[in-house]
Amino acid sequence: MSEIETLKQWIDESQKIVFFGGAGVSTESGIPDFRSKDGLYNQHDVQFDMYQPEYLLSHTCLVKEPEVYYEFHRQKMDTRKIEPNNAHKYLAKLEEMGKLLGVVTQNIDGLHQKAGNIKVYEIHGSALRNYCLKCGKKYDESYIFESKESVPHCECDGIIRPDITLYEEGLPEKAVSEAVDAISTADMLIIGGTSLTVYPAASFINYFRGKYIVVINQTELQFKQQGDVLIIKERIGEVFTQLAKIQGLEL
């Protein structure tokens, strides 16, 4: 039996599937990941070369050098015109079929929702939401990207920031709680497009107590889990495209 056929069989047998995904889910839509040779951390940009990539995505940078932070955010985090790929579309179909409990994502691009998923736990927040640090007023996805101010301000004069989790900040409690609950009650966990090196998010998979674990990633992951494990070293969009084809699903 091929890997795709095994994956189909496991999905057929499961009723409470959770997907845990990272940057590799969105690379096929044209969004660079962080740590690969072509990733965000390895891009050479004269304007930002003097800074460590982690600093540009940190709370310290936001507070101490807001002009630098917002310029980097505008240049690198604008995904408004990016479209979901077949990985996103397949997961939306899986939820529509009543098989998927939810998507736990480390991504901030909103592509799972754009594809049609409803139950999405964004444990690193979203670049498509913004709010005022002073009064809490919410602003739409375009406000920061289109603001004429280098550092965008609210009408109350507070700074408007994206609703994303920066380095040195804690993860959003509600999203984390819901993600852990979903993983702990799942009978199947699909891990895709993540190196499982970003903590504490990567530790969430330790809450899984179900039967089947599937890992879809181009590079091999090192982790110890109980239960049946299927590892597929291919692009996740291609895997889900093949899977949809043998299931008779149109993406």
Coordinates of N, CA and C in Angstrom, one line a residue:
M1 N 0.9 -1.2 0.0 CA 0.0 0.0 0.0 C 0.9 1.2 0.0
S2 N 0.6 2.2 -0.9 CA 1.4 3.4 -0.9 C 1.1 4.3 0.3
E3 N 2.0 5.3 0.5 CA 1.8 6.2 1.6 C 0.5 7.0 1.5
I4 N 0.2 7.4 0.3 CA -1.1 8.2 0.1 C -2.3 7.3 0.4
E5 N -2.2 6.0 0.0 CA -3.3 5.1 0.2 C -3.5 4.8 1.7
T6 N -2.3 4.7 2.4 CA -2.4 4.5 3.9 C -3.0 5.8 4.5
L7 N -2.6 6.9 4.1 CA -3.1 8.2 4.6 C -4.6 8.2 4.4
K8 N -5.1 7.8 3.2 CA -6.5 7.8 3.0 C -7.2 6.9 3.9
Q9 N -6.7 5.7 4.1 CA -7.3 4.7 5.0 C -7.4 5.2 6.4
W10 N -6.3 5.8 6.9 CA -6.4 6.4 8.2 C -7.4 7.5 8.4
I11 N -7.5 8.3 7.4 CA -8.5 9.4 7.4 C -9.9 8.8 7.4
D12 N -10.1 7.8 6.6 CA -11.4 7.1 6.5 C -11.8 6.5 7.9
E13 N -10.8 6.0 8.6 CA -11.1 5.4 9.9 C -11.2 6.4 11.1
S14 N -10.8 7.6 10.8 CA -10.8 8.6 11.9 C -12.0 9.6 11.8
Q15 N -12.4 10.1 13.0 CA -13.5 11.0 13.0 C -13.2 12.3 13.7
K16 N -12.0 12.4 14.3 CA -11.7 13.6 15.1 C -10.2 13.9 14.7
I17 N -10.0 14.5 13.5 CA -8.7 14.8 13.1 C -8.3 16.2 13.4
V18 N -7.1 16.4 13.8 CA -6.5 17.8 14.0 C -5.3 17.9 13.1
F19 N -5.2 19.1 12.5 CA -4.0 19.4 11.7 C -3.2 20.4 12.5
F20 N -1.9 20.2 12.6 CA -0.9 21.1 13.2 C 0.1 21.5 12.1
G21 N 0.1 22.8 11.8 CA 0.9 23.2 10.6 C 1.8 24.4 10.9
G22 N 2.8 24.6 10.0 CA 3.7 25.7 10.1 C 3.9 26.3 8.8
A23 N 5.0 27.0 8.7 CA 5.3 27.9 7.5 C 5.3 27.1 6.2
G24 N 5.7 25.8 6.2 CA 5.7 25.1 5.0 C 4.4 24.9 4.3
V25 N 3.3 25.1 5.1 CA 1.9 25.0 4.5 C 1.7 26.1 3.5
S26 N 2.3 27.3 3.8 CA 2.0 28.4 2.9 C 3.1 28.7 1.9
T27 N 4.2 28.0 1.9 CA 5.3 28.3 1.0 C 4.8 28.1 -0.5
E28 N 3.9 27.1 -0.7 CA 3.4 26.8 -2.0 C 2.5 27.9 -2.5
S29 N 2.1 28.8 -1.6 CA 1.3 30.0 -2.1 C 2.2 31.2 -2.3
G30 N 3.5 31.0 -2.1 CA 4.5 32.0 -2.4 C 5.0 32.8 -1.2
I31 N 4.6 32.4 0.0 CA 5.1 33.0 1.2 C 6.3 32.3 1.7
P32 N 7.4 33.0 1.8 CA 8.7 32.3 2.3 C 8.6 31.8 3.7
D33 N 9.2 30.7 4.0 CA 9.3 30.3 5.4 C 10.4 31.1 6.1
F34 N 10.8 30.6 7.2 CA 11.8 31.4 8.0 C 13.2 30.8 7.9
R35 N 13.3 29.5 8.0 CA 14.7 28.9 8.2 C 15.3 28.2 7.1
S36 N 14.6 28.0 6.0 CA 15.2 27.3 4.8 C 16.2 28.2 4.1
K37 N 16.9 27.7 3.2 CA 18.0 28.5 2.5 C 17.4 29.7 1.8
D38 N 16.1 29.7 1.4 CA 15.4 30.8 0.7 C 14.5 31.5 1.7
G39 N 14.5 31.1 3.0 CA 13.6 31.7 3.9 C 13.9 33.1 4.3
L40 N 13.0 33.6 5.1 CA 13.0 35.0 5.5 C 14.3 35.3 6.3
Y41 N 14.8 34.4 7.1 CA 16.0 34.6 7.9 C 17.2 34.6 7.1
N42 N 17.2 34.1 5.8 CA 18.4 34.1 5.0 C 18.3 35.0 3.8
Q43 N 17.3 35.9 3.7 CA 17.2 36.8 2.7 C 18.1 38.0 3.0
H44 N 18.9 38.5 2.0 CA 19.8 39.6 2.2 C 19.1 40.9 1.7
D45 N 18.9 41.7 2.7 CA 18.2 43.0 2.3 C 19.1 44.1 3.0
V46 N 19.7 44.9 2.2 CA 20.6 45.9 2.7 C 20.0 46.8 3.8
Q47 N 18.7 47.1 3.7 CA 18.0 47.9 4.7 C 18.0 47.2 6.1
F48 N 18.0 45.9 6.1 CA 17.8 45.2 7.4 C 19.0 44.3 7.7
D49 N 20.1 44.3 6.9 CA 21.2 43.4 7.1 C 21.9 43.6 8.5
M50 N 21.8 44.8 9.0 CA 22.5 45.1 10.3 C 21.8 44.5 11.5
Y51 N 20.5 44.0 11.3 CA 19.8 43.4 12.4 C 19.7 41.9 12.3
Q52 N 19.6 41.3 13.4 CA 19.2 39.8 13.5 C 17.7 39.7 13.1
P53 N 17.4 38.7 12.3 CA 16.0 38.5 11.9 C 15.0 38.4 13.1
E54 N 15.5 37.6 14.2 CA 14.7 37.5 15.4 C 14.4 38.9 16.0
Y55 N 15.4 39.7 15.9 CA 15.2 41.1 16.5 C 14.1 41.8 15.8
L56 N 14.1 41.7 14.5 CA 13.1 42.5 13.7 C 11.6 42.0 14.0
L57 N 11.5 40.8 14.5 CA 10.2 40.3 14.9 C 10.0 40.2 16.4
S58 N 10.7 41.1 17.1 CA 10.7 41.0 18.6 C 9.9 42.2 19.2
H59 N 9.5 42.0 20.4 CA 8.8 43.0 21.2 C 9.8 44.2 21.4
T60 N 11.1 43.9 21.6 CA 12.1 44.9 21.9 C 12.2 45.8 20.7
C61 N 12.2 45.3 19.5 CA 12.2 46.1 18.3 C 11.0 47.0 18.2
L62 N 9.8 46.4 18.4 CA 8.6 47.2 18.4 C 8.6 48.4 19.3
V63 N 9.2 48.2 20.5 CA 9.2 49.3 21.5 C 10.4 50.2 21.3
K64 N 11.6 49.7 21.0 CA 12.8 50.6 20.9 C 13.0 51.2 19.6
E65 N 12.7 50.5 18.5 CA 12.9 51.0 17.2 C 11.6 50.7 16.3
P66 N 10.5 51.4 16.7 CA 9.2 51.1 16.0 C 9.3 51.4 14.5
E67 N 10.0 52.4 14.1 CA 10.1 52.7 12.6 C 10.7 51.5 11.9
V68 N 11.7 50.9 12.4 CA 12.4 49.8 11.8 C 11.4 48.6 11.8
Y69 N 10.7 48.4 13.0 CA 9.8 47.2 13.1 C 8.7 47.4 12.0
Y70 N 8.1 48.5 11.9 CA 6.9 48.7 11.0 C 7.3 48.6 9.5
E71 N 8.5 49.1 9.2 CA 9.0 49.0 7.8 C 9.2 47.5 7.4
F72 N 9.8 46.8 8.4 CA 10.0 45.3 8.1 C 8.7 44.6 8.0
H73 N 7.7 45.0 8.9 CA 6.4 44.3 8.8 C 5.7 44.6 7.5
R74 N 5.8 45.9 7.0 CA 5.1 46.2 5.8 C 5.7 45.5 4.6
Q75 N 7.0 45.4 4.6 CA 7.7 44.7 3.5 C 7.6 43.2 3.4
K76 N 7.5 42.6 4.6 CA 7.6 41.1 4.7 C 6.3 40.4 5.1
M77 N 5.4 41.1 5.7 CA 4.2 40.4 6.3 C 2.9 40.7 5.6
D78 N 2.9 41.3 4.4 CA 1.7 41.6 3.7 C 1.3 40.5 2.9
T79 N 0.3 39.7 3.3 CA -0.2 38.5 2.6 C -1.6 38.7 2.1
R80 N -2.1 40.0 2.0 CA -3.5 40.2 1.6 C -3.8 39.7 0.2
K81 N -2.9 39.7 -0.7 CA -3.2 39.3 -2.1 C -2.7 37.8 -2.3
I82 N -2.3 37.1 -1.3 CA -1.9 35.8 -1.5 C -3.1 34.8 -1.4
E83 N -3.1 33.8 -2.3 CA -4.2 32.9 -2.3 C -3.9 31.5 -1.7
P84 N -4.9 30.9 -1.1 CA -4.6 29.5 -0.5 C -4.2 28.5 -1.6
N85 N -3.4 27.6 -1.2 CA -3.0 26.5 -2.1 C -3.8 25.2 -1.8
N86 N -3.5 24.1 -2.4 CA -4.3 22.9 -2.3 C -4.2 22.3 -0.9
A87 N -3.1 22.7 -0.1 CA -3.0 22.2 1.3 C -4.2 22.8 2.1
H88 N -4.3 24.1 2.0 CA -5.3 24.9 2.7 C -6.7 24.4 2.2
K89 N -6.9 24.2 0.9 CA -8.2 23.9 0.3 C -8.6 22.5 0.8
Y90 N -7.6 21.5 0.8 CA -8.0 20.2 1.3 C -8.4 20.2 2.7
L91 N -7.8 20.9 3.6 CA -8.2 20.9 5.0 C -9.5 21.5 5.1
A92 N -9.9 22.5 4.3 CA -11.2 23.1 4.3 C -12.3 22.0 4.0
K93 N -11.9 21.2 3.0 CA -12.8 20.1 2.6 C -13.0 19.1 3.7
L94 N -11.9 18.8 4.4 CA -11.9 17.8 5.5 C -12.8 18.3 6.6
E95 N -12.8 19.6 6.9 CA -13.7 20.2 7.9 C -15.1 20.2 7.4
E96 N -15.3 20.4 6.1 CA -16.7 20.4 5.6 C -17.3 19.0 5.6
M97 N -16.4 18.0 5.5 CA -16.9 16.6 5.6 C -17.2 16.2 7.0
G98 N -16.8 17.0 8.0 CA -17.1 16.7 9.4 C -16.0 15.8 10.0
K99 N -14.8 15.7 9.3 CA -13.7 14.9 9.8 C -12.7 15.7 10.7
L100 N -12.6 17.0 10.4 CA -11.6 17.8 11.0 C -12.1 18.6 12.2
L101 N -11.5 18.3 13.4 CA -11.8 19.1 14.6 C -11.3 20.5 14.5
G102 N -10.2 20.7 13.9 CA -9.6 22.1 13.8 C -8.2 22.1 13.2
V103 N -7.8 23.3 12.9 CA -6.4 23.5 12.4 C -5.7 24.3 13.4
V104 N -4.6 23.8 13.9 CA -3.7 24.6 14.8 C -2.5 25.1 13.9
T105 N -2.5 26.4 13.8 CA -1.5 27.0 12.9 C -0.5 27.9 13.6
Q106 N 0.8 27.8 13.1 CA 1.8 28.8 13.6 C 1.9 30.0 12.6
N107 N 1.1 29.9 11.5 CA 1.2 31.0 10.5 C 0.3 32.1 10.9
I108 N 0.6 33.3 10.4 CA -0.1 34.5 10.7 C -0.8 35.1 9.4
D109 N -0.9 34.3 8.4 CA -1.4 34.8 7.1 C -2.9 34.7 6.8
G110 N -3.6 34.0 7.6 CA -5.0 33.9 7.5 C -5.5 33.1 6.3
L111 N -4.6 32.3 5.7 CA -5.0 31.5 4.5 C -5.9 30.3 4.7
H112 N -5.8 29.8 5.9 CA -6.8 28.7 6.3 C -8.2 29.2 6.2
Q113 N -8.4 30.4 6.8 CA -9.8 30.9 6.8 C -10.2 31.3 5.4
K114 N -9.2 31.8 4.7 CA -9.5 32.3 3.3 C -9.9 31.1 2.4
A115 N -9.4 29.9 2.8 CA -9.8 28.7 2.0 C -11.1 28.1 2.5
G116 N -11.6 28.5 3.6 CA -12.9 28.1 4.1 C -12.9 27.4 5.5
N117 N -11.8 27.2 6.1 CA -11.8 26.6 7.4 C -12.4 27.5 8.5
I118 N -13.2 27.0 9.4 CA -13.8 27.8 10.4 C -13.1 27.6 11.7
K119 N -12.7 26.4 12.1 CA -12.1 26.2 13.4 C -10.5 26.2 13.2
V120 N -10.0 27.5 13.3 CA -8.6 27.7 13.2 C -8.1 28.3 14.5
Y121 N -7.1 27.7 15.0 CA -6.5 28.2 16.3 C -5.1 28.8 15.9
E122 N -5.1 30.1 15.9 CA -3.9 30.8 15.5 C -3.0 31.1 16.7
I123 N -2.1 30.2 16.9 CA -1.3 30.3 18.2 C -0.2 31.4 18.1
H124 N 0.0 31.9 16.9 CA 1.0 33.1 16.8 C 0.2 34.3 16.3
G125 N -1.1 34.3 16.4 CA -1.9 35.5 16.0 C -2.1 35.6 14.5
S126 N -2.4 36.8 14.1 CA -2.7 37.1 12.6 C -2.3 38.5 12.2
A127 N -1.6 38.6 11.1 CA -1.2 39.9 10.6 C -2.4 40.6 10.0
L128 N -3.5 39.9 9.9 CA -4.7 40.5 9.3 C -5.6 41.2 10.4
R129 N -5.1 41.2 11.6 CA -5.9 41.9 12.7 C -4.9 42.9 13.3
N130 N -5.4 44.1 13.7 CA -4.6 45.1 14.3 C -5.4 45.7 15.4
Y131 N -4.7 46.3 16.4 CA -5.4 46.9 17.5 C -4.5 48.0 18.2
C132 N -5.2 48.9 18.8 CA -4.5 50.0 19.5 C -4.0 49.5 20.9
L133 N -2.7 49.8 21.1 CA -2.1 49.4 22.4 C -2.7 50.2 23.6
K134 N -3.3 51.3 23.3 CA -3.7 52.2 24.4 C -5.2 52.0 24.7
C135 N -6.1 52.0 23.7 CA -7.5 51.9 24.0 C -8.1 50.5 23.5
G136 N -7.3 49.8 22.8 CA -7.8 48.5 22.3 C -8.7 48.5 21.1
K137 N -8.9 49.6 20.5 CA -9.7 49.7 19.3 C -9.1 48.8 18.2
K138 N -10.0 48.1 17.5 CA -9.5 47.2 16.4 C -9.5 47.9 15.1
Y139 N -8.5 47.5 14.3 CA -8.4 48.1 12.9 C -8.3 46.9 11.9
D140 N -8.7 47.2 10.7 CA -8.8 46.2 9.7 C -7.4 45.8 9.2
E141 N -7.4 44.8 8.3 CA -6.2 44.1 7.9 C -5.3 45.1 7.1
S142 N -5.8 46.1 6.5 CA -5.1 47.0 5.6 C -4.5 48.2 6.3
Y143 N -5.0 48.5 7.5 CA -4.7 49.8 8.2 C -3.2 50.0 8.3
I144 N -2.4 49.1 8.8 CA -1.0 49.3 9.0 C -0.3 49.4 7.7
F145 N -0.6 48.5 6.8 CA 0.1 48.5 5.5 C -0.2 49.7 4.6
E146 N -1.3 50.4 4.8 CA -1.6 51.5 4.0 C -1.5 52.9 4.8
S147 N -1.2 52.8 6.0 CA -1.0 54.0 6.8 C 0.1 54.9 6.3
K148 N -0.1 56.2 6.2 CA 0.9 57.1 5.8 C 1.9 57.5 6.9
E149 N 1.6 57.1 8.1 CA 2.5 57.2 9.2 C 3.5 56.1 9.3
S150 N 4.8 56.4 9.5 CA 5.8 55.3 9.7 C 5.4 54.4 10.8
V151 N 4.9 55.0 11.9 CA 4.4 54.3 13.1 C 2.9 54.6 13.2
P152 N 2.0 53.7 12.9 CA 0.6 54.1 12.8 C 0.0 54.3 14.2
H153 N -0.8 55.4 14.3 CA -1.4 55.8 15.5 C -2.9 55.8 15.5
C154 N -3.5 55.5 16.6 CA -5.0 55.5 16.7 C -5.5 56.9 17.0
E155 N -6.7 57.2 16.9 CA -7.3 58.5 17.1 C -7.1 58.9 18.6
C156 N -6.8 57.9 19.5 CA -6.5 58.2 20.9 C -5.0 58.5 21.1
D157 N -4.3 58.4 20.0 CA -2.8 58.6 20.0 C -2.0 57.4 20.4
G158 N -2.7 56.3 20.7 CA -2.0 55.1 21.0 C -1.4 54.5 19.7
I159 N -0.4 53.6 19.8 CA 0.2 53.0 18.7 C -0.6 51.8 18.3
I160 N -0.9 51.6 17.0 CA -1.6 50.5 16.5 C -0.6 49.4 16.1
R161 N -0.8 48.2 16.6 CA 0.1 47.1 16.3 C -0.6 45.9 15.7
P162 N 0.1 45.0 15.0 CA -0.6 43.8 14.5 C -0.8 42.8 15.6
D163 N -1.9 42.0 15.5 CA -2.2 41.1 16.5 C -1.4 39.8 16.3
I164 N -0.1 39.9 16.4 CA 0.7 38.7 16.2 C 1.6 38.5 17.4
T165 N 2.1 37.3 17.7 CA 3.0 37.0 18.8 C 4.4 37.3 18.4
L166 N 5.0 38.2 19.0 CA 6.4 38.5 18.7 C 7.4 37.8 19.6
Y167 N 8.6 37.7 19.2 CA 9.6 37.1 20.2 C 9.6 37.9 21.5
E168 N 9.7 37.2 22.6 CA 9.6 37.8 23.9 C 8.2 38.0 24.5
E169 N 7.2 37.6 23.7 CA 5.8 37.7 24.1 C 5.2 36.3 24.3
G170 N 4.3 36.2 25.2 CA 3.6 35.0 25.4 C 2.5 34.7 24.4
L171 N 2.2 33.4 24.2 CA 1.2 33.0 23.2 C -0.2 33.4 23.7
P172 N -1.1 33.6 22.8 CA -2.5 34.0 23.2 C -3.1 32.8 23.9
E173 N -3.6 33.1 25.1 CA -4.1 32.0 26.0 C -5.3 31.3 25.5
K174 N -6.2 32.0 24.9 CA -7.4 31.4 24.4 C -7.1 30.4 23.3
A175 N -6.3 30.9 22.3 CA -6.0 30.0 21.2 C -5.2 28.8 21.6
V176 N -4.3 29.0 22.6 CA -3.5 27.9 23.1 C -4.4 26.9 23.8
S177 N -5.3 27.3 24.6 CA -6.2 26.4 25.4 C -7.0 25.6 24.4
E178 N -7.6 26.3 23.4 CA -8.4 25.6 22.4 C -7.6 24.6 21.6
A179 N -6.4 25.0 21.2 CA -5.5 24.1 20.4 C -5.2 22.9 21.2
V180 N -4.8 23.0 22.5 CA -4.4 21.9 23.3 C -5.6 21.0 23.5
D181 N -6.8 21.6 23.7 CA -8.0 20.7 23.9 C -8.3 19.9 22.7
A182 N -8.2 20.5 21.5 CA -8.4 19.8 20.2 C -7.5 18.7 20.0
I183 N -6.2 19.0 20.3 CA -5.2 17.9 20.1 C -5.3 16.8 21.0
S184 N -5.7 17.1 22.3 CA -5.8 16.1 23.3 C -7.0 15.2 23.1
T185 N -8.0 15.6 22.3 CA -9.2 14.8 22.1 C -9.2 14.2 20.7
A186 N -8.2 14.5 19.9 CA -8.2 14.0 18.5 C -7.8 12.5 18.5
D187 N -8.4 11.8 17.4 CA -8.0 10.4 17.2 C -6.9 10.3 16.1
M188 N -6.7 11.4 15.4 CA -5.6 11.4 14.4 C -5.0 12.8 14.4
L189 N -3.7 12.9 14.3 CA -3.0 14.2 14.2 C -2.1 14.2 13.0
I190 N -2.4 15.2 12.1 CA -1.6 15.4 10.9 C -0.7 16.6 11.2
I191 N 0.6 16.4 11.1 CA 1.6 17.5 11.3 C 2.2 17.8 9.9
G192 N 2.1 19.1 9.5 CA 2.6 19.4 8.2 C 3.3 20.7 8.1
G193 N 4.4 20.8 7.3 CA 5.0 22.0 7.0 C 5.7 22.7 8.2
T194 N 6.2 22.0 9.1 CA 6.8 22.6 10.3 C 8.0 21.8 10.7
S195 N 9.0 22.5 11.2 CA 10.3 21.8 11.6 C 10.2 21.4 13.1
L196 N 9.1 21.8 13.8 CA 8.9 21.5 15.2 C 10.1 22.0 16.0
T197 N 10.6 23.2 15.6 CA 11.7 23.7 16.4 C 11.3 25.0 17.1
V198 N 10.1 25.5 16.9 CA 9.6 26.7 17.6 C 8.8 26.3 18.8
Y199 N 9.3 26.7 20.0 CA 8.7 26.4 21.2 C 8.1 27.6 21.8
P200 N 7.0 27.5 22.6 CA 6.4 26.3 23.1 C 5.4 25.6 22.1
A201 N 5.2 26.2 21.0 CA 4.1 25.7 20.1 C 4.4 24.2 19.7
A202 N 5.7 23.9 19.4 CA 6.0 22.5 19.0 C 5.7 21.5 20.1
S203 N 5.6 21.9 21.3 CA 5.4 21.0 22.4 C 3.9 20.6 22.5
F204 N 3.0 21.3 21.8 CA 1.6 21.0 21.9 C 1.3 19.5 21.4
I205 N 2.1 19.0 20.5 CA 1.8 17.7 19.9 C 2.0 16.6 21.0
N206 N 2.6 16.9 22.1 CA 2.8 16.0 23.2 C 1.5 15.7 23.9
Y207 N 0.4 16.5 23.7 CA -0.9 16.3 24.3 C -1.7 15.3 23.5
F208 N -1.2 14.8 22.4 CA -2.0 13.9 21.5 C -2.0 12.5 22.2
R209 N -3.2 11.9 22.3 CA -3.3 10.6 22.9 C -4.1 9.6 21.9
G210 N -4.3 10.1 20.7 CA -5.0 9.3 19.7 C -4.2 8.1 19.1
K211 N -4.7 7.7 18.0 CA -4.1 6.5 17.4 C -3.1 6.8 16.3
Y212 N -3.5 7.7 15.3 CA -2.7 7.9 14.2 C -1.9 9.2 14.2
I213 N -0.7 9.2 13.8 CA 0.1 10.4 13.6 C 0.7 10.4 12.2
V214 N 0.5 11.5 11.4 CA 1.0 11.6 10.1 C 1.9 12.9 10.1
V215 N 3.1 12.7 9.6 CA 4.0 13.8 9.4 C 4.3 14.0 7.9
I216 N 3.9 15.2 7.4 CA 4.2 15.5 6.0 C 5.1 16.7 6.0
N217 N 6.4 16.5 5.6 CA 7.4 17.5 5.7 C 8.5 17.1 4.7
Q218 N 9.1 18.1 4.1 CA 10.2 17.8 3.1 C 11.5 17.4 3.8
T219 N 11.7 17.8 5.0 CA 12.8 17.4 5.8 C 12.3 16.6 7.0
E220 N 13.2 15.6 7.4 CA 12.8 14.7 8.4 C 12.8 15.4 9.8
L221 N 11.8 15.0 10.6 CA 11.6 15.5 12.0 C 12.0 14.5 13.0
Q222 N 12.6 15.0 14.1 CA 13.0 14.1 15.2 C 12.0 14.3 16.3
F223 N 11.2 13.3 16.6 CA 10.3 13.4 17.7 C 9.8 11.9 18.1
K224 N 9.4 11.8 19.3 CA 9.0 10.5 19.8 C 7.5 10.6 20.2
Q225 N 6.8 9.7 19.6 CA 5.4 9.6 19.8 C 4.9 8.2 19.9
Q226 N 3.9 7.9 20.7 CA 3.2 6.6 20.7 C 2.2 6.5 19.6
G227 N 1.8 5.3 19.2 CA 0.8 5.2 18.2 C 1.4 4.9 16.9
D228 N 0.6 4.7 15.9 CA 1.0 4.5 14.5 C 1.5 5.8 13.8
V229 N 2.7 5.8 13.3 CA 3.2 7.0 12.7 C 3.5 6.8 11.2
L230 N 3.0 7.7 10.4 CA 3.3 7.7 8.9 C 4.1 8.9 8.6
I231 N 5.3 8.8 8.0 CA 6.1 10.0 7.6 C 6.2 10.1 6.1
I232 N 5.7 11.2 5.6 CA 5.8 11.4 4.1 C 6.7 12.6 3.8
K233 N 7.8 12.4 3.2 CA 8.7 13.5 2.9 C 8.5 14.1 1.5
E234 N 7.4 14.8 1.4 CA 7.0 15.5 0.2 C 6.4 16.8 0.5
R235 N 6.2 17.7 -0.5 CA 5.5 18.9 -0.3 C 4.1 18.7 0.1
I236 N 3.6 19.4 1.1 CA 2.3 19.1 1.6 C 1.1 19.3 0.6
G237 N 1.3 20.4 -0.2 CA 0.3 20.7 -1.2 C 0.2 19.6 -2.2
E238 N 1.3 19.0 -2.6 CA 1.3 17.9 -3.5 C 0.7 16.6 -2.9
V239 N 1.0 16.4 -1.7 CA 0.4 15.2 -1.0 C -1.1 15.3 -0.9
F240 N -1.6 16.5 -0.5 CA -3.1 16.7 -0.4 C -3.8 16.7 -1.8
T241 N -3.0 17.1 -2.8 CA -3.6 17.1 -4.2 C -3.8 15.6 -4.6
Q242 N -2.8 14.8 -4.4 CA -2.9 13.4 -4.7 C -4.0 12.7 -3.9
L243 N -4.1 13.1 -2.6 CA -5.1 12.5 -1.7 C -6.5 12.8 -2.2
A244 N -6.7 14.1 -2.5 CA -8.0 14.5 -3.0 C -8.4 13.8 -4.2
K245 N -7.4 13.6 -5.1 CA -7.7 12.9 -6.4 C -8.3 11.5 -6.1
I246 N -7.6 10.7 -5.3 CA -8.1 9.3 -5.0 C -9.3 9.3 -4.2
Q247 N -9.6 10.4 -3.5 CA -10.9 10.5 -2.7 C -12.0 11.1 -3.6
G248 N -11.7 11.5 -4.8 CA -12.7 12.1 -5.7 C -13.2 13.5 -5.2
L249 N -12.3 14.2 -4.6 CA -12.6 15.5 -4.1 C -12.1 16.6 -5.1
E250 N -12.9 17.6 -5.3 CA -12.4 18.7 -6.2 C -11.9 19.9 -5.3
L251 N -10.7 20.3 -5.5 CA -10.1 21.4 -4.7 C -10.2 22.7 -5.5

